[in-house]
CSV table of C-alpha atoms and ligand atoms in Angstrom, one decimal:
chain,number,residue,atom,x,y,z
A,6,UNK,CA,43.9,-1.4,-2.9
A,7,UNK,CA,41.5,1.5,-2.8
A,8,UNK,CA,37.6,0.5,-3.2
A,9,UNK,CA,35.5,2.6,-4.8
A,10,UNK,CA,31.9,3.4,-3.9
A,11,UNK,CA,29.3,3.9,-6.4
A,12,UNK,CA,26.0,5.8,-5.2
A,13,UNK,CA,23.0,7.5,-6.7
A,14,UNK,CA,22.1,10.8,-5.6
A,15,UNK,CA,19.1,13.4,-6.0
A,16,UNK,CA,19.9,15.5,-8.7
A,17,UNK,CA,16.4,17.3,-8.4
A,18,UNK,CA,12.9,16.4,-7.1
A,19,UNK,CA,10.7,14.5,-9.1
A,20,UNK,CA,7.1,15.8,-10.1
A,21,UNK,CA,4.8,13.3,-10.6
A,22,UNK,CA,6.4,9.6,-11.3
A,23,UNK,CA,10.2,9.9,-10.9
A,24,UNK,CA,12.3,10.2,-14.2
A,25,UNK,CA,16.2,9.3,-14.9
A,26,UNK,CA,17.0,12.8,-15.0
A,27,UNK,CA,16.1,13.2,-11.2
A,28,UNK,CA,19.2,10.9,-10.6
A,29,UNK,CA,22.6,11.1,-10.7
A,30,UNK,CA,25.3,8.6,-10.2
A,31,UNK,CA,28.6,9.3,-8.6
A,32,UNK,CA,31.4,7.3,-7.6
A,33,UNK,CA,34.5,7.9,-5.1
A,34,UNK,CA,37.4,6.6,-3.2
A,35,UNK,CA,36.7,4.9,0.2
A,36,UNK,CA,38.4,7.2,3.0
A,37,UNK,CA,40.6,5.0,5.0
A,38,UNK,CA,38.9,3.8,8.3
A,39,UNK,CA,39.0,6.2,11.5
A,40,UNK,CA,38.9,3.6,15.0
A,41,UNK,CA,35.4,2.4,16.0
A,42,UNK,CA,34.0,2.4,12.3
A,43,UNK,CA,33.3,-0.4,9.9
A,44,UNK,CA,33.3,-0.7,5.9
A,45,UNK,CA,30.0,-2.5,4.8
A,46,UNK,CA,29.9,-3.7,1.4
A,47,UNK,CA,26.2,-3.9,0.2
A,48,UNK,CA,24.8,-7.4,-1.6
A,49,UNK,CA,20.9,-6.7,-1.7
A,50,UNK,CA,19.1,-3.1,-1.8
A,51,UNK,CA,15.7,-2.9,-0.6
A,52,UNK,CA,13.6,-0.6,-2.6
A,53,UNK,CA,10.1,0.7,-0.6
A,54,UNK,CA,7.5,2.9,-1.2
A,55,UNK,CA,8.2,5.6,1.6
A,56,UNK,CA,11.4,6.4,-0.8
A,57,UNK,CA,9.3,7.8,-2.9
A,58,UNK,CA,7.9,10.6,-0.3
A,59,UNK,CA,11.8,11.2,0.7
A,60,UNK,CA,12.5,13.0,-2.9
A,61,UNK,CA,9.9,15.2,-2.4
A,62,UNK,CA,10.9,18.5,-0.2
A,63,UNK,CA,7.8,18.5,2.1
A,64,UNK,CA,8.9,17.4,6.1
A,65,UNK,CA,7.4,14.2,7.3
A,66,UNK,CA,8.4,12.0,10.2
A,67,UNK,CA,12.1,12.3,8.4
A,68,UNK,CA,13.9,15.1,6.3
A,69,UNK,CA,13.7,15.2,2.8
A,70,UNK,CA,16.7,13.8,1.1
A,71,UNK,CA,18.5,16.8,0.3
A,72,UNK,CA,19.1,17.7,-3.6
A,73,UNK,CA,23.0,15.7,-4.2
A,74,UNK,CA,22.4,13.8,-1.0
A,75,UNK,CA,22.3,10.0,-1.3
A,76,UNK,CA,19.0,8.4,-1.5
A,77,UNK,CA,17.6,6.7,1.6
A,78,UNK,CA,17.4,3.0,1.9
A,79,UNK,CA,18.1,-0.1,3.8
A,80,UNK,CA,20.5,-3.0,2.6
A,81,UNK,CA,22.0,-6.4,3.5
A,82,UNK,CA,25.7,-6.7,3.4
A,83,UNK,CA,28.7,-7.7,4.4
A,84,UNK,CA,31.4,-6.3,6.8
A,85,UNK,CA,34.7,-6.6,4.6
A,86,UNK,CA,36.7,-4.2,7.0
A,87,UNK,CA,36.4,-3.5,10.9
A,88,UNK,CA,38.1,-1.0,13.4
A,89,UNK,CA,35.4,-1.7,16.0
A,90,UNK,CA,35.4,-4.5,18.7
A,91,UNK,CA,31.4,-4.9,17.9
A,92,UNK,CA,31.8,-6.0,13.9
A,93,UNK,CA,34.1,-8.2,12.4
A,94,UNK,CA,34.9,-9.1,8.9
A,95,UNK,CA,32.9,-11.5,7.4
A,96,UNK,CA,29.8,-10.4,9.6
A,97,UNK,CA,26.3,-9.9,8.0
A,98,UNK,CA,24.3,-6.7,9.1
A,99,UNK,CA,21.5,-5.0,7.4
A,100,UNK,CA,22.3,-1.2,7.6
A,101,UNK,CA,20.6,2.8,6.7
A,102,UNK,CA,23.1,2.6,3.5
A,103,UNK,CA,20.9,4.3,1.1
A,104,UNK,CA,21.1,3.4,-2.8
A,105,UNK,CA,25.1,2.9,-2.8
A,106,UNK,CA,27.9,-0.3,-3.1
A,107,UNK,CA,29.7,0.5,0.4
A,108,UNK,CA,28.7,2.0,3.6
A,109,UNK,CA,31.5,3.3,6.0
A,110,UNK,CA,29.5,4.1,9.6
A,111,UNK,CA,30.3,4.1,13.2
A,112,UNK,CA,29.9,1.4,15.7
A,113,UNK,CA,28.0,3.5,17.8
A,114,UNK,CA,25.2,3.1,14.7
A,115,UNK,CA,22.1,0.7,16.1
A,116,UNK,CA,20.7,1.0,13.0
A,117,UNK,CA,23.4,-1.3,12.2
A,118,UNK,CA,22.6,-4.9,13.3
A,119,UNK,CA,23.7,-8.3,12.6
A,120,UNK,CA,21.5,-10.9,11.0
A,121,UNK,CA,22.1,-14.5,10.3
A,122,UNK,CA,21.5,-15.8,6.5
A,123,UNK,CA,21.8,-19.5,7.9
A,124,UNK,CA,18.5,-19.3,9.7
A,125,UNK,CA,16.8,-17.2,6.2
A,126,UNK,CA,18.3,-15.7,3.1
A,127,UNK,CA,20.3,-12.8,3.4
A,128,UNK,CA,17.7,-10.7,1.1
A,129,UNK,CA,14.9,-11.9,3.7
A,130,UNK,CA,15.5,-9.7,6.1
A,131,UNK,CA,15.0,-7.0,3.7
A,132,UNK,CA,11.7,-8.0,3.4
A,133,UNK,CA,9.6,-10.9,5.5
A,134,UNK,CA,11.7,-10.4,8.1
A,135,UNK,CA,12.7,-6.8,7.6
A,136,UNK,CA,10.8,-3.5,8.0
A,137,UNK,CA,8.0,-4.7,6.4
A,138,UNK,CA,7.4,-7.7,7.6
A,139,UNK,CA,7.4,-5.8,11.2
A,140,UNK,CA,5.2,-3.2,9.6
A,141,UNK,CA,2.7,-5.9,8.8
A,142,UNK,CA,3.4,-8.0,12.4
A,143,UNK,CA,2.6,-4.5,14.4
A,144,UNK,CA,0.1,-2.8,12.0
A,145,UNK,CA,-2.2,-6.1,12.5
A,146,UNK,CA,-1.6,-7.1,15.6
A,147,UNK,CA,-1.2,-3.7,17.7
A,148,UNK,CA,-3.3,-1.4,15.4
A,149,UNK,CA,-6.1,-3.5,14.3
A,150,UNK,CA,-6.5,-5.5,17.1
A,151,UNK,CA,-8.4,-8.5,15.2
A,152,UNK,CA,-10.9,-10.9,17.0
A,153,UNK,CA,-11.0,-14.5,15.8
A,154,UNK,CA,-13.5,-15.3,13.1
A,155,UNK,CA,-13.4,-11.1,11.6
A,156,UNK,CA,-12.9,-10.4,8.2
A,157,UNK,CA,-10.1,-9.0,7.0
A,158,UNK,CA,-9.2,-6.9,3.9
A,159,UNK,CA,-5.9,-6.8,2.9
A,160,UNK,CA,-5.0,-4.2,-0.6
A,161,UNK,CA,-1.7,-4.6,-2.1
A,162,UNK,CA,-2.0,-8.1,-1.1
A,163,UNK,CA,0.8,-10.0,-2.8
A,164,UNK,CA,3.2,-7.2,-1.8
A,165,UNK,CA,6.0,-7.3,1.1
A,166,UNK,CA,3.5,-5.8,3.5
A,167,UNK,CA,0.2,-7.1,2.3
A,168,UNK,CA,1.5,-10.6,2.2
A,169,UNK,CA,2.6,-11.3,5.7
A,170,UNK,CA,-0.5,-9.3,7.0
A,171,UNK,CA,-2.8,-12.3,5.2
A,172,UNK,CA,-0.9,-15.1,6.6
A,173,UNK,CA,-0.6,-13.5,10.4
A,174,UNK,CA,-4.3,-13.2,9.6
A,175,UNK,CA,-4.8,-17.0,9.0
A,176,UNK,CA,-2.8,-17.7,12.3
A,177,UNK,CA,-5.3,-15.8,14.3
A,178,UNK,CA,-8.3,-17.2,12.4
A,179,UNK,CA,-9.6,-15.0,10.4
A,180,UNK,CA,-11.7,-14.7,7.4
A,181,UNK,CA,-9.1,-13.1,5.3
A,182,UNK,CA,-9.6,-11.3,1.8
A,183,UNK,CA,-6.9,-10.0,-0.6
A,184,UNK,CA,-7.0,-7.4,-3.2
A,185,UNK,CA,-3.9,-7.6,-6.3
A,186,UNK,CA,-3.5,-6.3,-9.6
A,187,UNK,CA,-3.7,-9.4,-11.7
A,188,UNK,CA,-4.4,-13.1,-12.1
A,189,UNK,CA,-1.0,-14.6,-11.2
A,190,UNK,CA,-0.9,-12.5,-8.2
A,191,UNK,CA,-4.5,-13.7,-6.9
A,192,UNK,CA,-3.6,-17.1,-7.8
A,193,UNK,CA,-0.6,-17.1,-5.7
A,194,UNK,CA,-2.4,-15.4,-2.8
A,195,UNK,CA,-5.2,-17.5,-2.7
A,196,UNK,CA,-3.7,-21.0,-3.2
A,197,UNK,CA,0.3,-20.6,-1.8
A,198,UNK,CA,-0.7,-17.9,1.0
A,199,UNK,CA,-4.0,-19.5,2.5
A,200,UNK,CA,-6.0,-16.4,2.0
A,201,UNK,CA,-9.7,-17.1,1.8
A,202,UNK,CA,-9.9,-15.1,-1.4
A,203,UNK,CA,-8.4,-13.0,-3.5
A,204,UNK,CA,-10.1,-10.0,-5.9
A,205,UNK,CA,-8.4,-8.6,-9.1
A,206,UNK,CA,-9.0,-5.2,-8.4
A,207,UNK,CA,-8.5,-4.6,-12.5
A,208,UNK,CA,-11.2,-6.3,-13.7
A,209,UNK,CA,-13.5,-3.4,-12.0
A,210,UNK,CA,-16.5,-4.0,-10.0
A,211,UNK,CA,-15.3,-4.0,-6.8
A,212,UNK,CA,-18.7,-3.6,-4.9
A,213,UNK,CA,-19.8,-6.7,-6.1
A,214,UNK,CA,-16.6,-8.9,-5.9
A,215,UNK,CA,-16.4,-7.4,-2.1
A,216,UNK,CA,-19.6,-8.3,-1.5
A,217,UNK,CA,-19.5,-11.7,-2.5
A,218,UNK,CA,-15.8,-12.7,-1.0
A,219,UNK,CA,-17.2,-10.7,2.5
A,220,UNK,CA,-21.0,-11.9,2.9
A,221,UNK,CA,-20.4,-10.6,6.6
A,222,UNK,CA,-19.3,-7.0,5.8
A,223,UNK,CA,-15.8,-6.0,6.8
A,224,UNK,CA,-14.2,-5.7,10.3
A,225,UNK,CA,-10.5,-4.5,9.1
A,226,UNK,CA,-9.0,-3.2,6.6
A,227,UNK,CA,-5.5,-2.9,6.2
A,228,UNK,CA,-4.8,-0.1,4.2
A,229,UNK,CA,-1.5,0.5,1.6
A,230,UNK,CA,-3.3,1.5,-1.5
A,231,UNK,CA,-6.0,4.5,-1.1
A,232,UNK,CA,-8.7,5.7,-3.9
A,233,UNK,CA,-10.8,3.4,-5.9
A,234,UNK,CA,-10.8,0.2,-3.7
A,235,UNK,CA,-10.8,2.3,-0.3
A,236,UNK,CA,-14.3,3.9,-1.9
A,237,UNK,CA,-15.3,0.5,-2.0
A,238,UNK,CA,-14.5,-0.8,1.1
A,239,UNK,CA,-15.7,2.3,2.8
A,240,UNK,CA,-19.6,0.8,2.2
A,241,UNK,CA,-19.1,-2.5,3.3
A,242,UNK,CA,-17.6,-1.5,6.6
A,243,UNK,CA,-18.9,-3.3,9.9
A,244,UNK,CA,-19.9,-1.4,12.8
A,245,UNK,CA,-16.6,-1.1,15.4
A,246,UNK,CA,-14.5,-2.0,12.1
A,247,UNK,CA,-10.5,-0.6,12.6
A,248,UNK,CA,-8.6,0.9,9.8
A,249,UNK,CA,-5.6,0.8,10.2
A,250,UNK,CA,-3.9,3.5,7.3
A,251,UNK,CA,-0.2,1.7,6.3
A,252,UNK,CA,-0.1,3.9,3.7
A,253,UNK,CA,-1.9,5.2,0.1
A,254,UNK,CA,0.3,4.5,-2.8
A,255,UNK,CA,-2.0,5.1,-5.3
A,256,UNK,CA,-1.2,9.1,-4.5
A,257,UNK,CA,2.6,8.8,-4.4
A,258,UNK,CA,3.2,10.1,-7.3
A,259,UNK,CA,0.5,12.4,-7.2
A,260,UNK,CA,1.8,16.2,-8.2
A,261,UNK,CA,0.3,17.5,-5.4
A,262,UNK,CA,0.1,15.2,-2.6
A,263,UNK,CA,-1.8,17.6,-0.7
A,264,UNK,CA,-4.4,18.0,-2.6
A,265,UNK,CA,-4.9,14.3,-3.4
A,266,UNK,CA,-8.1,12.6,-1.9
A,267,UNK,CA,-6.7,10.3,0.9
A,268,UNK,CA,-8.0,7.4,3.1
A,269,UNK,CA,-8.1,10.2,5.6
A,270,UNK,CA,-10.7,11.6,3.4
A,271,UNK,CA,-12.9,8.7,2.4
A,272,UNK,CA,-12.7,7.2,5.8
A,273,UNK,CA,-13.3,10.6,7.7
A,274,UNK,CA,-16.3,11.7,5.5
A,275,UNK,CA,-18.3,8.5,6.3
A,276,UNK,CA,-21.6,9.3,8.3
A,277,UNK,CA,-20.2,6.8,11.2
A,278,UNK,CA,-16.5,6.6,10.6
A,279,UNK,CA,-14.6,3.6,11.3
A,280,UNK,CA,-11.5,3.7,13.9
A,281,UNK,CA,-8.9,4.9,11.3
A,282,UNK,CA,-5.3,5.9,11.8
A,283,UNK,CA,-2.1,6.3,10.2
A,284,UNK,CA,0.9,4.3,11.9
A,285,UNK,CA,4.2,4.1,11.6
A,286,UNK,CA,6.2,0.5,12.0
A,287,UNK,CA,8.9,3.1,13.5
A,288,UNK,CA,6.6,3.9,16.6
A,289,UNK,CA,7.1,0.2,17.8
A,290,UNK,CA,10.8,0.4,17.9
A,291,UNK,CA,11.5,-1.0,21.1
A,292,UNK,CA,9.6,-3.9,20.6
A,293,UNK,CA,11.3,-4.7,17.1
A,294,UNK,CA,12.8,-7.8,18.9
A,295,UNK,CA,9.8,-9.7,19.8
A,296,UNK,CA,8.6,-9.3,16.0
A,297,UNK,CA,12.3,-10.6,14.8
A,298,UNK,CA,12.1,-13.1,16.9
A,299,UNK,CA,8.5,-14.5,15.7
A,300,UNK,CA,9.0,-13.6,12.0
A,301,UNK,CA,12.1,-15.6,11.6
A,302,UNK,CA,11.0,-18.3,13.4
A,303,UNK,CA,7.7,-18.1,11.0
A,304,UNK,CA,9.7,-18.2,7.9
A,305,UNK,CA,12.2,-21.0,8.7
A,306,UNK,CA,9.6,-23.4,9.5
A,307,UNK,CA,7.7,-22.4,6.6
A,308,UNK,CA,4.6,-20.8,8.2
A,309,UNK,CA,5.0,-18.0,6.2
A,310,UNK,CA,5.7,-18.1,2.6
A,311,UNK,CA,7.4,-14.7,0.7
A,312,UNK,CA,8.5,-13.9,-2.9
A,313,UNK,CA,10.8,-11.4,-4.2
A,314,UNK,CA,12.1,-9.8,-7.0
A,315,UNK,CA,15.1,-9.9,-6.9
A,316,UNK,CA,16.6,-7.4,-10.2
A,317,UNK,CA,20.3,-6.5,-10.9
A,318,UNK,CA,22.9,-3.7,-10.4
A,319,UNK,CA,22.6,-0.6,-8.5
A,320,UNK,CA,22.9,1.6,-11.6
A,321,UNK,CA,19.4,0.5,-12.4
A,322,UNK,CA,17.8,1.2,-9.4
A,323,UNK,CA,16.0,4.1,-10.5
A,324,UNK,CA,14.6,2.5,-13.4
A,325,UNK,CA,13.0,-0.9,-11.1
A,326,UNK,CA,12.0,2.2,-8.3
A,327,UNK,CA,8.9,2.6,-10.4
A,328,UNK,CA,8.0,-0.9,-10.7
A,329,UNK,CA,6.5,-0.1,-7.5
A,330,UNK,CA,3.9,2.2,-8.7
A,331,UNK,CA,3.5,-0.4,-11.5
A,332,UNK,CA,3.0,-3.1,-10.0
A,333,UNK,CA,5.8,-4.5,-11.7
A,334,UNK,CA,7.2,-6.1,-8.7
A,335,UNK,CA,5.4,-10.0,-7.5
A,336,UNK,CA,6.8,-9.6,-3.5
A,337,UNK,CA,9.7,-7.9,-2.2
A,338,UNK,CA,11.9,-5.5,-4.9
A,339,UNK,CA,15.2,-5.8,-4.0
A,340,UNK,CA,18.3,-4.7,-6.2
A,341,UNK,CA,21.3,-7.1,-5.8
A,342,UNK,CA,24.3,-4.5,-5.8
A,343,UNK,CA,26.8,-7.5,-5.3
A,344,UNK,CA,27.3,-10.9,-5.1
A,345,UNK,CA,27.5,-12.3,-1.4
B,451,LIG,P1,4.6,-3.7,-2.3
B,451,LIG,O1,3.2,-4.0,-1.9
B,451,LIG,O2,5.6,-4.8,-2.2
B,451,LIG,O3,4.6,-3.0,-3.7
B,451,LIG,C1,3.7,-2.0,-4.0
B,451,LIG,C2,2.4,-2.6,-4.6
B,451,LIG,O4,1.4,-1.6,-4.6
B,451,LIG,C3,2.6,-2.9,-6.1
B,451,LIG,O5,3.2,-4.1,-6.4
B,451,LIG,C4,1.1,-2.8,-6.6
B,451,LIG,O6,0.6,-4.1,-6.5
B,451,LIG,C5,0.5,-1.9,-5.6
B,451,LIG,N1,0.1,-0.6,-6.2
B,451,LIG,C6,1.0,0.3,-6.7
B,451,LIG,N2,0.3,1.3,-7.3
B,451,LIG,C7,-1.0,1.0,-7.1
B,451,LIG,C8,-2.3,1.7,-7.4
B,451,LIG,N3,-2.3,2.9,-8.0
B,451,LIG,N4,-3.4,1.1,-7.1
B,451,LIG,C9,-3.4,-0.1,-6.5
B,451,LIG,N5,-2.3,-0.8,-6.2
B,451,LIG,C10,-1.2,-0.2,-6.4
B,451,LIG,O7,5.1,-2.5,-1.3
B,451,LIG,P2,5.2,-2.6,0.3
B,451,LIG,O8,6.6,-2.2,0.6
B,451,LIG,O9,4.6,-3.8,0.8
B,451,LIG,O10,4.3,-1.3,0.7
B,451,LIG,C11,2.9,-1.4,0.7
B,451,LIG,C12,2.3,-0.2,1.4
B,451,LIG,O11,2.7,-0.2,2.8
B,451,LIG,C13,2.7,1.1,0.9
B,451,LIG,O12,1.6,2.0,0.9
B,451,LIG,C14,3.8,1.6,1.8
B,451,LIG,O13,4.0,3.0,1.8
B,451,LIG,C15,3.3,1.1,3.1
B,451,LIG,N6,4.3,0.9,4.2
B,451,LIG,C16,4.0,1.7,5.3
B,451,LIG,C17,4.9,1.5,6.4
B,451,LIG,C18,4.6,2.3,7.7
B,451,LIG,O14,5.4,2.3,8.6
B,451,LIG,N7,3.5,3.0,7.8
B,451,LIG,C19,6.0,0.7,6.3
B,451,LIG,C20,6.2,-0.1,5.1
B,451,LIG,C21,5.3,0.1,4.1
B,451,LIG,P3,-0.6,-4.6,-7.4
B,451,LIG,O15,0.0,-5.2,-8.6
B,451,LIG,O16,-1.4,-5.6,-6.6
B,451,LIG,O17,-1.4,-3.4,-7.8
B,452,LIG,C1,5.8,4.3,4.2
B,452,LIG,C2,4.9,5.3,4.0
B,452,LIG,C3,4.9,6.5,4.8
B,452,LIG,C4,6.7,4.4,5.3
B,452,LIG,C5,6.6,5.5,6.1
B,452,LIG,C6,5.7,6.6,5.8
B,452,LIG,C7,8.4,3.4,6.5
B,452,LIG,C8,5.7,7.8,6.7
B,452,LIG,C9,5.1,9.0,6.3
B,452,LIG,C10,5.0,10.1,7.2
B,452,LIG,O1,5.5,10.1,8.4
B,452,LIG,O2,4.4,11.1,6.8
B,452,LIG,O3,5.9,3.2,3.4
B,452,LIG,O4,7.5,3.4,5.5
């Protein structure tokens, strides 16, 4: 029986927010298995911001996605056929797929590893206990480097990041402050998280509610969003306070993300500037083991709590890409491509 493989491709880069027309979708015939590779058939899609800066055709720590090539992304699935002594059938591995049903790649691939859905969901490791739950494990602890009894700002705070940031926060003791778009997502932070508070950025006045949830000025914060709110913290910053910049997703979809006013910018400009600086989860690579280790550990025995949005079929990925940028998502967006 031949399998086919569905996948969604850059038709053209997007300007601004991305649009359907930027897509296309494409199916094909699975080529027949050459020795040492292994078929992988997708179950959950993750869908993160840094996709976004992929479509566009300026160089960054990875090529652009080129226009007809497959978009990038990371999924959980299945091995359903094996020529290679280091996969068998039946395995589960988390893989560099991109937006598509089935993933043929080469043994030799380490960005192909196993997982084990009986110690955490499958679609976990996606998320928590994926990329950016290691994003958030070495962005706090490595590039922040928090003291006991600091306070913390966390934006994008019921995100995948944002989330586990908070809670590693509470383990070290700290005075730790989200910022979310929304009631429902405060609430959640706040009162299932542990945070000490939580601001609705929407409801404006952000000096104030900063000053009143961090009486003792800031020490870090964690940085994902960019503009209004980083203007705001910018005042309230301690002296010796870190920054570590995650990322700005507020100017994702900017048309000219060059020209956008970054944290770069509103940190940089400040009379006494804060330590600020833009990491990558990728520079801690080797060390990806010892945050595995901890984060699954964390989540089995219910130290840390995660949510996900979990949406259907890969056709529609385009269309929940922007819930991103939207806020649409509560947690972790991740497309389920097939049933386990
Ligand atoms: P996420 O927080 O799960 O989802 C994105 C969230 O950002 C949205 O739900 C929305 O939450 C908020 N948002 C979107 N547009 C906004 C705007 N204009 N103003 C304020 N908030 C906005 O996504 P994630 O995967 O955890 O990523 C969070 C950040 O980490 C992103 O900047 C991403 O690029 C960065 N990141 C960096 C690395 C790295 O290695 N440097 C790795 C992973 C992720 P609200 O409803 O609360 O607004
Ligand atoms: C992300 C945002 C930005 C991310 C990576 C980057 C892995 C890297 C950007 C660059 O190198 O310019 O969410 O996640």
């Amino acid at each position: 029986m031949t399998i086919k493989n569905t996948r969604i491709v850059l038709a053209s880069r997007p300007q601004g927010q991305p649009v359907a027309e930027n897509y296309r979708i494409e199916t094909e015939a699975v080529a027949k298995l050459k020795k040492g590779q292994v078929l992988i058939k997708v179950i959950y899609l993750s869908l993160d911001p840094y996709m976004r800066g992929r479509m566009s055709k300026e160089k960054s720590y990875a090529d652009p996605i080129p226009i007809g090539g497959v978009i990038t992304g990371e999924s959980a699935g299945v091995v359903i056929e094996s020529r290679s002594l280091r996969f068998q059938e039946g395995d589960y591995v988390c893989c560099p797929s991109g937006w598509q049903s089935h993933f043929v790649t080469d043994e030799s691939d380490l960005n192909v590893y196993p997982v084990d859905p009986s110690r955490v969901p499958l679609s976990a490791y996606l998320g928590v206990c994926g990329m950016p739950g290691r994003t958030a494990y070495f962005g706090l602890i490595r590039e922040a480097k928090p003291y006991a009894s600091e306070t913390l700002v966390v934006s994008a705070a019921s995100g995948a990041v944002g989330s586990v940031v908070g809670q590693i926060g509470k383990m070290l003791s700290l005075r730790v402050v989200g910022v979310a778009g929304g009631p429902e997502k405060c609430a959640w932070v706040k009162d299932e998280l542990g945070f000490d508070e939580c601001i609705n950025y929407k409801l404006g006045d952000l000096d104030e509610a900063l000053r009143e949830a961090c009486p003792d000025g800031i020490d870090i914060y964690f940085e994902s969003v960019g503009g209004a709110l980083s203007e705001a913290v910018a005042q309230q910053l301690n002296p010796g306070a870190r920054v570590p910049i995650c990322g700005y997703i507020s100017s994702y979809n900017a048309e000219k993300i060059a020209a956008a006013r970054t944290p770069f910018d509103i940190f940089g400009e400040l009379p006494n500037p804060p330590w600020h600086k833009f990491f990558l989860v990728f520079d801690y690579l080797a060390e990806y083991g010892e945050a595995n280790t901890k984060l699954v550990d964390w989540v089995a025995n219910d130290k840390i709590k995660y949510r996900e949005t979990i949406v259907e079929g890969l056709e529609k990925a385009p269309e929940y890409f922007n819930w991103l940028f939207e806020g649409k998502n509560f947690g972790k967006l991740i497309v389920r491509v097939a049933v386990d």
